[in-house]
Coordinates of C-alpha atoms in Angstrom, one line a residue:
M1 CA 0.0 0.0 0.0
T2 CA 1.4 3.4 -0.9
R3 CA 1.7 6.3 1.4
D4 CA -1.3 8.1 -0.3
D5 CA -3.3 4.9 -0.1
R6 CA -2.8 4.6 3.6
A7 CA -3.7 8.2 4.1
A8 CA -6.9 7.7 2.1
S9 CA -7.9 4.5 3.8
S10 CA -8.2 6.4 7.1
G11 CA -11.4 7.9 5.7
K12 CA -10.6 11.4 6.9
D13 CA -10.4 14.7 5.0
A14 CA -7.4 16.9 5.4
T15 CA -9.1 19.9 7.0
V16 CA -6.9 21.3 9.7
V17 CA -7.5 24.1 12.2
D18 CA -4.8 25.8 14.2
S19 CA -4.7 25.8 17.9
R20 CA -6.7 29.0 18.3
A21 CA -9.8 27.2 17.1
V22 CA -12.3 25.2 19.1
T23 CA -10.8 21.7 18.9
S24 CA -13.7 19.2 19.2
A25 CA -16.7 18.4 21.3
F26 CA -14.9 16.5 24.1
T27 CA -13.1 19.7 25.3
F28 CA -16.3 20.9 26.9
A29 CA -15.1 19.9 30.4
R30 CA -12.2 22.3 30.1
M31 CA -14.5 25.3 29.6
T32 CA -15.7 25.1 33.2
R33 CA -12.2 25.4 34.7
H34 CA -13.0 28.8 36.3
S35 CA -15.6 27.1 38.6
D36 CA -13.2 24.3 39.3
P37 CA -12.4 24.1 43.1
A38 CA -8.9 23.1 42.1
H39 CA -8.4 26.3 40.2
P40 CA -7.2 28.5 43.1
L41 CA -4.7 25.8 44.0
A42 CA -3.5 25.7 40.4
D43 CA -3.1 29.5 40.5
E44 CA -1.0 29.2 43.6
L45 CA 1.2 26.5 42.1
W46 CA 1.6 28.3 38.8
A47 CA 2.6 31.5 40.7
H48 CA 5.3 29.5 42.5
L49 CA 6.6 28.1 39.3
R50 CA 6.8 31.5 37.6
R51 CA 8.5 32.9 40.6
T52 CA 11.1 30.2 40.9
R53 CA 11.6 28.9 37.4
P54 CA 12.7 31.5 34.8
Q55 CA 11.5 29.5 31.8
F56 CA 7.9 29.7 33.1
A57 CA 8.1 33.5 33.7
L58 CA 9.4 33.9 30.2
Q59 CA 6.6 31.7 28.7
A60 CA 4.1 33.9 30.6
G61 CA 5.7 37.0 29.2
E62 CA 6.8 38.2 32.6
P63 CA 10.2 39.6 33.6
V64 CA 12.5 37.2 35.4
I65 CA 13.0 38.5 38.9
Q66 CA 15.1 35.7 40.4
L67 CA 17.0 32.6 39.4
P68 CA 16.8 29.3 41.3
R69 CA 19.8 28.8 43.6
G70 CA 19.6 25.0 44.0
T71 CA 19.7 25.1 47.8
H72 CA 18.2 22.7 50.2
E73 CA 16.3 25.6 51.7
E74 CA 14.6 26.2 48.4
A75 CA 13.7 22.5 48.2
S76 CA 12.2 22.6 51.7
E77 CA 10.1 25.7 50.9
A78 CA 8.8 24.0 47.8
A79 CA 8.1 20.8 49.8
A80 CA 6.0 22.8 52.3
L81 CA 4.0 24.3 49.5
G82 CA 3.4 20.8 48.0
R83 CA 2.1 19.5 51.3
R84 CA -0.1 22.5 51.7
L85 CA -1.6 22.0 48.2
L86 CA -2.2 18.3 48.8
A87 CA -4.0 19.2 52.0
G88 CA -6.1 21.6 50.0
L89 CA -7.1 19.0 47.5
G90 CA -7.9 16.6 50.3
S91 CA -9.5 13.3 49.3
R92 CA -11.6 14.7 46.5
S93 CA -11.6 12.7 43.4
D94 CA -9.6 13.9 40.4
A95 CA -12.3 12.5 38.2
D96 CA -13.9 16.0 37.8
T97 CA -11.1 17.9 36.2
S98 CA -7.7 17.4 34.7
T99 CA -6.5 20.5 36.6
A100 CA -6.9 18.7 39.9
A101 CA -4.9 15.8 38.6
V102 CA -2.1 18.1 37.5
V103 CA -2.0 19.9 40.9
R104 CA -2.0 16.6 42.8
E105 CA 0.8 15.1 40.8
V106 CA 3.1 18.2 40.8
A107 CA 2.4 18.9 44.5
A108 CA 3.3 15.3 45.4
T109 CA 6.6 15.7 43.6
L110 CA 7.3 19.0 45.4
A111 CA 6.3 17.5 48.7
S112 CA 9.1 14.9 48.5
G113 CA 11.6 17.4 47.1
D114 CA 13.4 18.1 50.4
E115 CA 14.0 14.4 50.9
D116 CA 14.9 13.7 47.3
Y117 CA 17.1 16.8 47.0
W118 CA 20.2 14.8 47.9
W119 CA 19.8 12.2 45.2
S120 CA 21.0 14.2 42.2
F121 CA 24.5 15.4 41.5
P122 CA 24.3 19.2 40.8
V123 CA 27.3 19.2 38.4
A124 CA 26.2 16.4 36.0
P125 CA 25.8 17.4 32.4
Y126 CA 22.0 17.3 32.2
Q127 CA 21.6 18.7 35.8
T128 CA 23.6 21.8 34.8
Y129 CA 21.4 22.3 31.7
E130 CA 19.5 24.8 33.8
W131 CA 22.7 27.0 33.7
T132 CA 22.7 26.8 29.9
L133 CA 19.1 28.1 30.0
F134 CA 20.1 31.0 32.2
G135 CA 22.4 32.1 29.4
Q136 CA 20.2 31.3 26.4
Q137 CA 16.9 32.5 27.8
V138 CA 17.7 35.1 30.5
F139 CA 21.0 36.8 30.1
R140 CA 21.6 36.9 26.3
P141 CA 18.1 38.2 25.4
F142 CA 18.0 40.7 28.3
T143 CA 17.1 44.2 27.2
F144 CA 18.3 47.4 28.9
A145 CA 16.4 50.6 29.0
T146 CA 16.8 52.1 32.5
G147 CA 18.9 51.9 35.6
D148 CA 16.3 49.5 37.1
D149 CA 17.1 47.0 34.3
V150 CA 20.8 47.2 35.2
R151 CA 20.0 46.5 38.9
R152 CA 17.8 43.6 38.0
Y153 CA 20.5 42.2 35.6
L154 CA 23.1 42.4 38.3
S155 CA 20.8 40.8 40.8
L156 CA 20.2 37.9 38.4
A157 CA 23.9 37.5 37.9
S158 CA 24.4 37.3 41.6
D159 CA 21.7 34.6 41.8
F160 CA 23.6 32.6 39.2
T161 CA 26.8 33.0 41.3
R162 CA 24.9 31.7 44.4
A163 CA 23.6 28.7 42.3
V164 CA 27.2 27.7 41.5
K165 CA 28.2 28.1 45.2
A166 CA 25.2 26.0 46.2
A167 CA 26.4 23.2 43.9
R168 CA 29.7 23.1 45.8
A169 CA 27.8 23.1 49.1
K170 CA 25.5 20.3 47.9
L171 CA 28.4 18.1 46.9
A172 CA 29.8 18.3 50.4
G173 CA 26.4 17.7 51.9
Q174 CA 25.9 14.6 49.8
A175 CA 29.3 13.2 50.9
E176 CA 28.3 13.8 54.6
R177 CA 25.2 11.7 53.9
G178 CA 27.2 8.8 52.3
I179 CA 26.3 9.8 48.7
Q180 CA 29.8 10.0 47.3
L181 CA 30.6 11.0 43.8
P182 CA 30.7 8.1 41.3
R183 CA 34.3 8.0 39.9
P184 CA 33.3 7.0 36.3
A185 CA 31.3 10.3 36.1
L186 CA 34.0 12.6 37.3
P187 CA 35.6 13.4 33.9
G188 CA 32.2 14.4 32.5
F189 CA 31.4 16.4 35.6
R190 CA 34.6 18.4 35.3
T191 CA 34.0 18.9 31.6
A192 CA 30.5 20.3 32.2
V193 CA 31.7 22.7 34.9
R194 CA 34.6 24.0 32.8
A195 CA 32.3 24.5 29.8
H196 CA 29.8 26.5 31.9
R197 CA 32.6 28.5 33.5
A198 CA 33.8 29.6 30.0
A199 CA 30.2 30.2 28.7
A200 CA 29.2 32.3 31.7
S201 CA 32.1 34.6 31.4
E202 CA 31.0 35.3 27.8
F203 CA 27.2 35.5 28.1
L204 CA 27.1 37.7 31.3
R205 CA 28.9 40.5 29.4
P206 CA 26.4 42.2 27.2
A207 CA 27.6 43.5 23.8
E208 CA 27.9 47.3 23.5
S209 CA 25.0 47.4 21.0
R210 CA 22.7 46.0 23.7
V211 CA 23.4 48.8 26.2
A212 CA 23.5 51.7 23.8
G213 CA 20.2 53.0 25.2
L214 CA 21.5 53.4 28.7
D215 CA 23.0 56.7 29.9
A216 CA 26.7 56.7 30.6
A217 CA 26.4 56.2 34.4
A218 CA 24.1 53.2 34.1
R219 CA 26.2 51.7 31.3
G220 CA 29.4 52.1 33.4
G221 CA 27.7 50.7 36.4
L222 CA 26.6 47.6 34.4
V223 CA 30.0 47.0 32.9
D224 CA 31.9 47.5 36.2
G225 CA 29.4 45.5 38.1
V226 CA 29.5 42.5 35.8
D227 CA 33.3 42.6 35.6
R228 CA 33.6 42.6 39.4
L229 CA 31.1 39.9 39.9
I230 CA 32.7 37.6 37.4
A231 CA 36.2 38.2 38.7
D232 CA 35.5 38.3 42.4
E233 CA 32.6 35.8 42.8
L234 CA 31.6 33.8 39.8
L235 CA 34.9 32.4 38.6
P236 CA 36.1 31.7 42.1
A237 CA 32.8 29.8 42.7
F238 CA 33.4 27.7 39.6
D239 CA 37.0 27.1 40.7
A240 CA 35.8 26.0 44.1
V241 CA 33.6 23.4 42.5
L242 CA 36.4 22.2 40.3
A243 CA 38.8 22.0 43.3
Y244 CA 36.3 19.9 45.1
L245 CA 35.9 17.5 42.2
D246 CA 39.7 17.2 41.9
G247 CA 40.3 17.0 45.7
P248 CA 37.8 15.8 48.4
G249 CA 35.3 14.6 45.8
A250 CA 37.8 12.4 44.0
D251 CA 39.4 11.2 47.2
S252 CA 36.1 9.8 48.5
A253 CA 34.5 8.7 45.2
V254 CA 33.0 5.3 44.8
E255 CA 33.8 3.0 41.9
G256 CA 30.3 2.1 41.0
I257 CA 27.3 3.9 39.4
G258 CA 23.6 3.9 40.2
L259 CA 21.5 4.9 43.1
G260 CA 21.2 1.4 44.5
Q261 CA 24.8 1.4 45.8
Y262 CA 23.9 4.0 48.4
R263 CA 22.0 3.5 51.6
G264 CA 18.3 4.4 50.8
G265 CA 19.1 4.7 47.1
A266 CA 16.8 1.8 46.0
E267 CA 13.9 3.4 47.8
A268 CA 14.7 6.8 46.3
Y269 CA 14.9 5.2 42.8
G270 CA 11.5 3.7 43.3
R271 CA 10.0 7.1 44.0
L272 CA 11.7 8.5 40.9
V273 CA 10.3 5.7 38.8
R274 CA 6.8 6.5 40.0
Q275 CA 7.3 10.2 39.5
Y276 CA 8.5 9.8 35.9
A277 CA 5.9 7.1 35.0
T278 CA 3.0 9.1 36.5
Y279 CA 1.2 5.8 37.1
P280 CA 1.9 3.0 39.6
I281 CA 4.6 0.6 38.4
E282 CA 7.4 -1.2 40.2
P283 CA 11.0 -0.9 38.9
A284 CA 11.3 -4.7 38.6
D285 CA 8.3 -4.8 36.3
V286 CA 9.9 -2.0 34.2
H287 CA 12.9 -4.2 33.8
E288 CA 10.9 -7.2 32.6
L289 CA 8.8 -5.0 30.2
G290 CA 12.1 -3.8 28.7
L291 CA 13.5 -7.2 28.2
A292 CA 10.3 -8.3 26.4
A293 CA 10.3 -5.2 24.2
V294 CA 13.9 -5.6 23.2
E295 CA 13.3 -9.3 22.3
Q296 CA 10.3 -8.4 20.1
L297 CA 12.2 -5.6 18.3
T298 CA 15.2 -7.7 17.8
G299 CA 13.0 -10.2 16.0
Q300 CA 11.5 -7.4 13.8
L301 CA 15.0 -6.3 12.9
A302 CA 15.9 -9.8 11.9
E303 CA 12.8 -10.0 9.6
I304 CA 13.8 -6.7 7.9
R305 CA 17.3 -8.1 7.3
R306 CA 15.8 -11.2 5.7
E307 CA 13.6 -9.1 3.5
A308 CA 16.7 -7.2 2.3
G309 CA 18.3 -10.5 1.4
F310 CA 21.0 -10.3 4.0
E311 CA 22.2 -13.7 5.3
G312 CA 24.6 -12.6 8.0
D313 CA 23.8 -11.9 11.7
E314 CA 23.0 -8.5 13.2
T315 CA 26.6 -7.8 14.1
A316 CA 27.7 -8.2 10.5
Y317 CA 24.7 -6.1 9.3
R318 CA 25.6 -3.4 11.8
A319 CA 29.2 -3.3 10.4
R320 CA 27.8 -3.0 6.9
L321 CA 25.6 0.0 7.9
A322 CA 28.4 1.6 9.9
A323 CA 30.6 1.5 6.8
D324 CA 27.9 2.8 4.4
P325 CA 28.5 6.5 3.7
R326 CA 24.8 7.0 3.1
F327 CA 24.2 6.8 6.8
H328 CA 26.9 9.2 7.9
A329 CA 26.9 13.0 7.7
R330 CA 30.0 14.8 6.5
G331 CA 29.2 17.8 8.7
P332 CA 26.5 19.4 10.8
E333 CA 25.0 20.9 7.7
D334 CA 24.3 17.5 6.4
V335 CA 22.7 16.4 9.6
A336 CA 20.3 19.4 9.5
A337 CA 19.6 18.7 5.8
T338 CA 18.6 15.1 6.6
Y339 CA 16.3 16.2 9.3
R340 CA 14.7 18.8 7.0
R341 CA 14.2 16.2 4.3
H342 CA 12.2 13.9 6.7
I343 CA 10.2 16.9 8.0
A344 CA 9.3 17.8 4.4
A345 CA 8.0 14.2 3.8
I346 CA 5.7 14.2 6.8
E347 CA 4.3 17.7 6.6
P348 CA 1.7 17.0 3.8
L349 CA 0.3 14.1 5.9
L350 CA -0.2 15.8 9.2
G351 CA -3.7 17.1 8.6
Q352 CA -4.9 13.6 8.1
W353 CA -3.8 12.5 11.5
F354 CA -4.3 15.8 13.5
R355 CA -7.2 18.1 13.6
V356 CA -5.3 20.9 15.4
Q357 CA -1.7 21.9 14.8
P358 CA 0.4 24.5 16.6
R359 CA 0.9 28.0 15.2
A360 CA 4.5 28.3 16.2
E361 CA 7.1 27.6 13.5
Y362 CA 9.8 24.9 14.0
G363 CA 13.3 24.1 12.8
V364 CA 16.6 22.5 13.6
Q365 CA 19.8 24.0 14.9
R366 CA 23.1 22.6 16.1
L367 CA 23.9 22.7 19.8
D368 CA 26.5 25.0 21.1
P369 CA 29.7 22.9 20.4
E370 CA 31.1 23.4 23.9
L371 CA 28.0 21.7 25.4
E372 CA 28.0 18.7 23.0
A373 CA 30.4 16.4 24.9
G374 CA 28.0 15.5 27.7
M375 CA 24.9 14.9 25.6
T376 CA 24.3 11.9 23.4
F377 CA 21.8 13.5 21.0
G378 CA 20.3 16.9 21.8
Y379 CA 17.0 18.3 23.0
Y380 CA 13.8 20.2 21.9
E381 CA 13.9 23.9 22.7
P382 CA 10.3 25.1 22.9
P383 CA 9.3 28.5 21.6
I384 CA 9.1 31.4 24.0
A385 CA 8.1 35.1 23.6
T386 CA 11.7 36.2 22.9
N387 CA 12.4 33.2 20.6
P388 CA 9.1 32.1 19.1
V389 CA 10.4 29.1 17.1
G390 CA 10.5 25.5 18.4
R391 CA 13.8 23.9 17.6
Y392 CA 15.5 20.6 17.8
R393 CA 19.1 21.4 19.0
F394 CA 21.1 18.5 17.7
N395 CA 24.6 17.2 18.5
G396 CA 26.8 17.9 15.5
S397 CA 30.0 16.4 16.9
G398 CA 31.5 12.9 16.4
L399 CA 29.7 12.4 13.2
A400 CA 32.0 9.6 12.0
D401 CA 30.7 7.5 14.8
R402 CA 27.1 8.8 14.7
A403 CA 25.0 6.9 12.1
Q404 CA 22.0 8.8 10.7
I405 CA 19.9 5.7 9.9
S406 CA 17.4 6.6 12.7
A407 CA 17.2 10.3 11.7
A408 CA 13.6 10.0 10.6
A409 CA 12.3 8.5 13.8
L410 CA 14.4 10.9 15.8
I411 CA 13.2 14.1 14.2
F412 CA 9.5 12.9 14.2
H413 CA 10.0 12.4 18.0
E414 CA 11.7 15.8 18.6
L415 CA 9.7 18.1 16.3
V416 CA 6.6 17.0 14.3
P417 CA 4.4 15.4 15.3
G418 CA 6.3 14.8 18.5
H419 CA 7.4 17.4 21.1
H420 CA 6.5 20.5 19.0
F421 CA 2.9 19.2 18.5
H422 CA 2.1 19.0 22.2
L423 CA 4.4 21.6 23.8
A424 CA 3.9 24.4 21.4
R425 CA 0.3 23.7 20.9
Q426 CA -0.6 23.5 24.6
A427 CA 1.2 26.8 25.3
E428 CA -1.0 28.4 22.6
D429 CA -4.3 27.0 24.1
D430 CA -6.0 29.7 26.2
T431 CA -8.7 27.3 27.3
L432 CA -6.2 25.5 29.5
H433 CA -5.1 26.7 32.9
P434 CA -1.6 28.2 32.4
L435 CA -0.3 25.5 34.8
Q436 CA -1.4 22.9 32.2
A437 CA -0.5 24.9 29.2
Q438 CA 3.0 25.9 30.2
G439 CA 4.0 24.4 33.5
A440 CA 3.1 20.7 33.5
A441 CA 5.3 19.3 30.7
D442 CA 8.5 19.2 32.8
A443 CA 6.6 17.3 35.5
F444 CA 5.1 14.6 33.3
G445 CA 8.0 12.9 31.5
A446 CA 6.0 9.9 30.5
Y447 CA 3.4 12.1 28.8
T448 CA 6.0 14.4 27.2
E449 CA 8.5 11.7 26.0
G450 CA 5.9 9.0 25.6
W451 CA 3.8 11.2 23.3
A452 CA 6.9 11.9 21.2
E453 CA 7.8 8.2 20.9
Y454 CA 4.2 7.4 20.0
A455 CA 4.2 10.2 17.5
A456 CA 7.4 9.0 15.9
S457 CA 5.9 5.5 15.5
L458 CA 3.1 7.0 13.4
G459 CA 5.6 7.0 10.6
F460 CA 4.8 3.3 10.1
E461 CA 1.1 3.8 9.3
M462 CA 1.8 7.0 7.4
G463 CA 4.0 5.0 5.0
L464 CA 7.1 7.0 5.9
F465 CA 9.1 3.9 6.8
D466 CA 8.3 1.9 3.7
D467 CA 11.9 2.1 2.7
P468 CA 13.7 -0.8 4.5
W469 CA 16.5 1.5 5.6
D470 CA 14.1 3.9 7.3
R471 CA 12.1 1.0 8.7
Y472 CA 15.2 -0.6 10.1
G473 CA 16.3 2.7 11.5
A474 CA 12.9 3.3 13.2
C475 CA 13.1 -0.2 14.8
L476 CA 16.6 0.5 15.9
H477 CA 15.4 3.7 17.5
Q478 CA 12.6 1.9 19.3
R479 CA 14.9 -0.8 20.5
F480 CA 17.3 1.9 21.8
V481 CA 14.5 3.4 23.8
A482 CA 13.3 0.0 25.0
Q483 CA 16.8 -1.0 26.2
R484 CA 16.7 1.9 28.6
L485 CA 14.1 0.1 30.6
V486 CA 16.6 -2.7 31.1
V487 CA 19.8 -0.8 31.6
D488 CA 18.4 2.0 33.8
T489 CA 16.8 -0.4 36.2
G490 CA 19.8 -2.8 35.9
I491 CA 22.1 0.0 37.1
N492 CA 20.0 1.7 39.7
L493 CA 18.1 -1.3 41.1
L494 CA 19.8 -4.6 40.3
G495 CA 23.4 -3.6 40.9
W496 CA 24.7 -3.9 37.4
S497 CA 28.3 -2.8 37.0
E498 CA 29.2 -0.3 34.4
D499 CA 30.9 -3.1 32.4
K500 CA 27.7 -5.2 32.4
A501 CA 25.6 -2.2 31.3
R502 CA 28.0 -1.3 28.6
A503 CA 28.1 -4.9 27.2
Y504 CA 24.3 -5.2 27.2
M505 CA 23.7 -1.8 25.6
S506 CA 26.4 -2.3 23.0
S507 CA 24.8 -5.6 22.0
V508 CA 21.4 -4.1 21.3
T509 CA 22.2 -0.7 19.9
M510 CA 24.3 0.8 17.1
E511 CA 25.7 3.5 19.3
S512 CA 29.4 4.2 19.4
P513 CA 31.4 3.4 22.5
A514 CA 31.4 7.1 23.4
Q515 CA 27.6 7.3 23.0
V516 CA 27.1 4.2 25.1
E517 CA 29.3 5.6 27.8
S518 CA 27.4 8.9 27.8
E519 CA 24.0 7.1 28.0
I520 CA 25.1 4.8 30.8
L521 CA 26.4 7.7 32.9
R522 CA 23.2 9.6 32.1
Y523 CA 21.1 6.7 33.6
G524 CA 23.4 6.0 36.5
T525 CA 24.8 9.3 37.6
D526 CA 22.8 12.2 36.1
L527 CA 19.1 11.5 35.5
P528 CA 18.1 8.1 37.1
A529 CA 14.7 6.9 35.9
Q530 CA 14.2 9.8 33.5
S531 CA 15.0 7.6 30.5
L532 CA 12.2 5.2 31.4
S533 CA 9.6 7.9 30.5
Y534 CA 10.0 7.3 26.8
R535 CA 9.0 3.7 26.5
L536 CA 6.6 3.6 29.4
G537 CA 4.6 6.5 27.9
F538 CA 4.8 5.0 24.4
E539 CA 3.4 1.7 25.8
K540 CA 0.5 3.5 27.6
F541 CA -0.5 5.7 24.5
W542 CA -0.6 2.6 22.3
Q543 CA -2.5 0.6 24.9
L544 CA -5.1 3.4 25.0
R545 CA -5.3 3.7 21.2
R546 CA -5.8 -0.1 20.8
T547 CA -8.5 0.0 23.4
A548 CA -10.2 2.9 21.5
E549 CA -9.9 1.1 18.1
R550 CA -11.3 -2.1 19.6
E551 CA -14.3 -0.5 21.2
M552 CA -15.2 2.0 18.5
R553 CA -14.4 -0.2 15.5
D554 CA -15.6 1.7 12.3
R555 CA -16.3 4.8 14.4
F556 CA -12.7 5.2 15.4
D557 CA -11.2 8.5 14.2
V558 CA -7.5 8.9 14.8
R559 CA -7.8 12.6 14.8
E560 CA -10.4 12.6 17.5
F561 CA -8.2 10.2 19.5
H562 CA -5.3 12.5 19.2
E563 CA -7.5 15.4 20.3
T564 CA -8.5 13.4 23.4
V565 CA -4.9 12.8 24.5
L566 CA -3.5 16.2 23.4
G567 CA -6.4 18.6 24.0
H568 CA -6.0 18.7 27.8
G569 CA -2.3 19.5 27.8
S570 CA 0.4 17.5 29.6
L571 CA -1.1 15.2 32.2
P572 CA -0.2 12.3 34.4
L573 CA -0.9 9.1 32.5
T574 CA -3.5 8.1 35.0
A575 CA -5.5 11.2 33.9
V576 CA -4.9 10.6 30.2
E577 CA -6.3 7.1 30.7
R578 CA -9.4 8.5 32.5
N579 CA -10.0 11.0 29.7
V580 CA -9.8 8.3 27.0
H581 CA -12.3 6.2 28.9
T582 CA -14.6 9.2 29.3
Y583 CA -14.4 9.8 25.5
L584 CA -15.2 6.2 24.8
S585 CA -18.2 6.2 27.1
R586 CA -19.9 9.2 25.3

């Protein structure tokens, strides 16, 4: 069946409305949000997020007044708020509104934040991504008109300095609690800190053209203030972190990785699994689910090789693909061109699968090269008022070892119809409470990443993976995500060594040794349990879709199903499941 045949067989026309329009009949429940008893609690939670997280203030079009400092005191204050919000919700059922479900889930995470504060290393590459955002979203776009702007800028720069100092204090506090640094991660920690040290010295100093509107006194006060802060406080703060990593931190470092090696770590990991999944599931069950998915996908890959007439095993086929120049980019420009080619292929089909599409434009752009070493792939950067384009920021380094065979699945995940189709769209939907429209995505990884994985898999039914190379790449991508269920739980729960994790991951992925190492350290020393979100959410979305197809039969409309799961914004998967069942019962 051709791509056009498959599109036609869905029985849908291609009429599309943008996200300003009324989406569909099932959104009626959202229109009553102003009478929702959870609404005042959502207001309070949203105000807290805007005050303490700069990205949310920027999304709301508000000035950033302060930056998070990463202290235990901040975590304790947030935990107190979370407990107060949970008490305000009481035992009322979340069945009435999605808003209540969002408040309950986010508040529960905040409520345990003071206890869970010590279980993340503040200088790990992904943990320090927040420092990157300070530069990209706060300092570089900052506009200067008056002396008040200068004072606010210097105050924010001081907050950044305090955040770096807090990282040093947290490392010492972790050691006091028996949570020593993992030695295998130390080189990456040092690299991340050095990169941020260099970047901060640059982005904190505004170009002359940006301060031309200030009078001479204000301009001089800004320049002198920034120079003094960098020289006297910020650089010494970074140097203190590096000295700790090279001295006491290295001296007391443990040889293993994973939370399970620390006292109380297995219990902390279980809490993280529940937080990222947003539905009840045990880590051991996650491990078994991953093993089954990897086995199934390995079989599918073998079938594609047979269809291609290849008689060797997977290792031999992997070597053939690795040596094929078609699957390797010569430079970052080629990577971007490959992504754009796949985007162009899917764009004409989107209206047949989605009734509502976001207004914001989208594109691809390379990561800042100095930040690429600690990231395996890249990340989606959502549009904000000062930068209204959603972008996939890709890793353009190490291309000789970075095959592009999974590029189609990856860009469908990161942009359209993946992250951009829910993050940009929900931010544009003024029928949602702002907490749901702008604040919930970070809290619900299984929704955010699960949707993106589900969206990427739509390429199969759209006919975009009919080419065996693209189909093989898509299955490789899915197996890569599925193996995370195995390796993440193996490291953090089952006591897998780094060598065991490396051997398993190398056997079921096409990643280079450097990429495998980066991923393993991500699971075991940077973002434990976060990687589970992708496949767990994928499984839940497909489970709900199959249920809808089975119950509705000929009445099933894929665009209405997608409206049901997207139209309420980011949610815990328990709430998504409830919304689908409500849709099916009407």
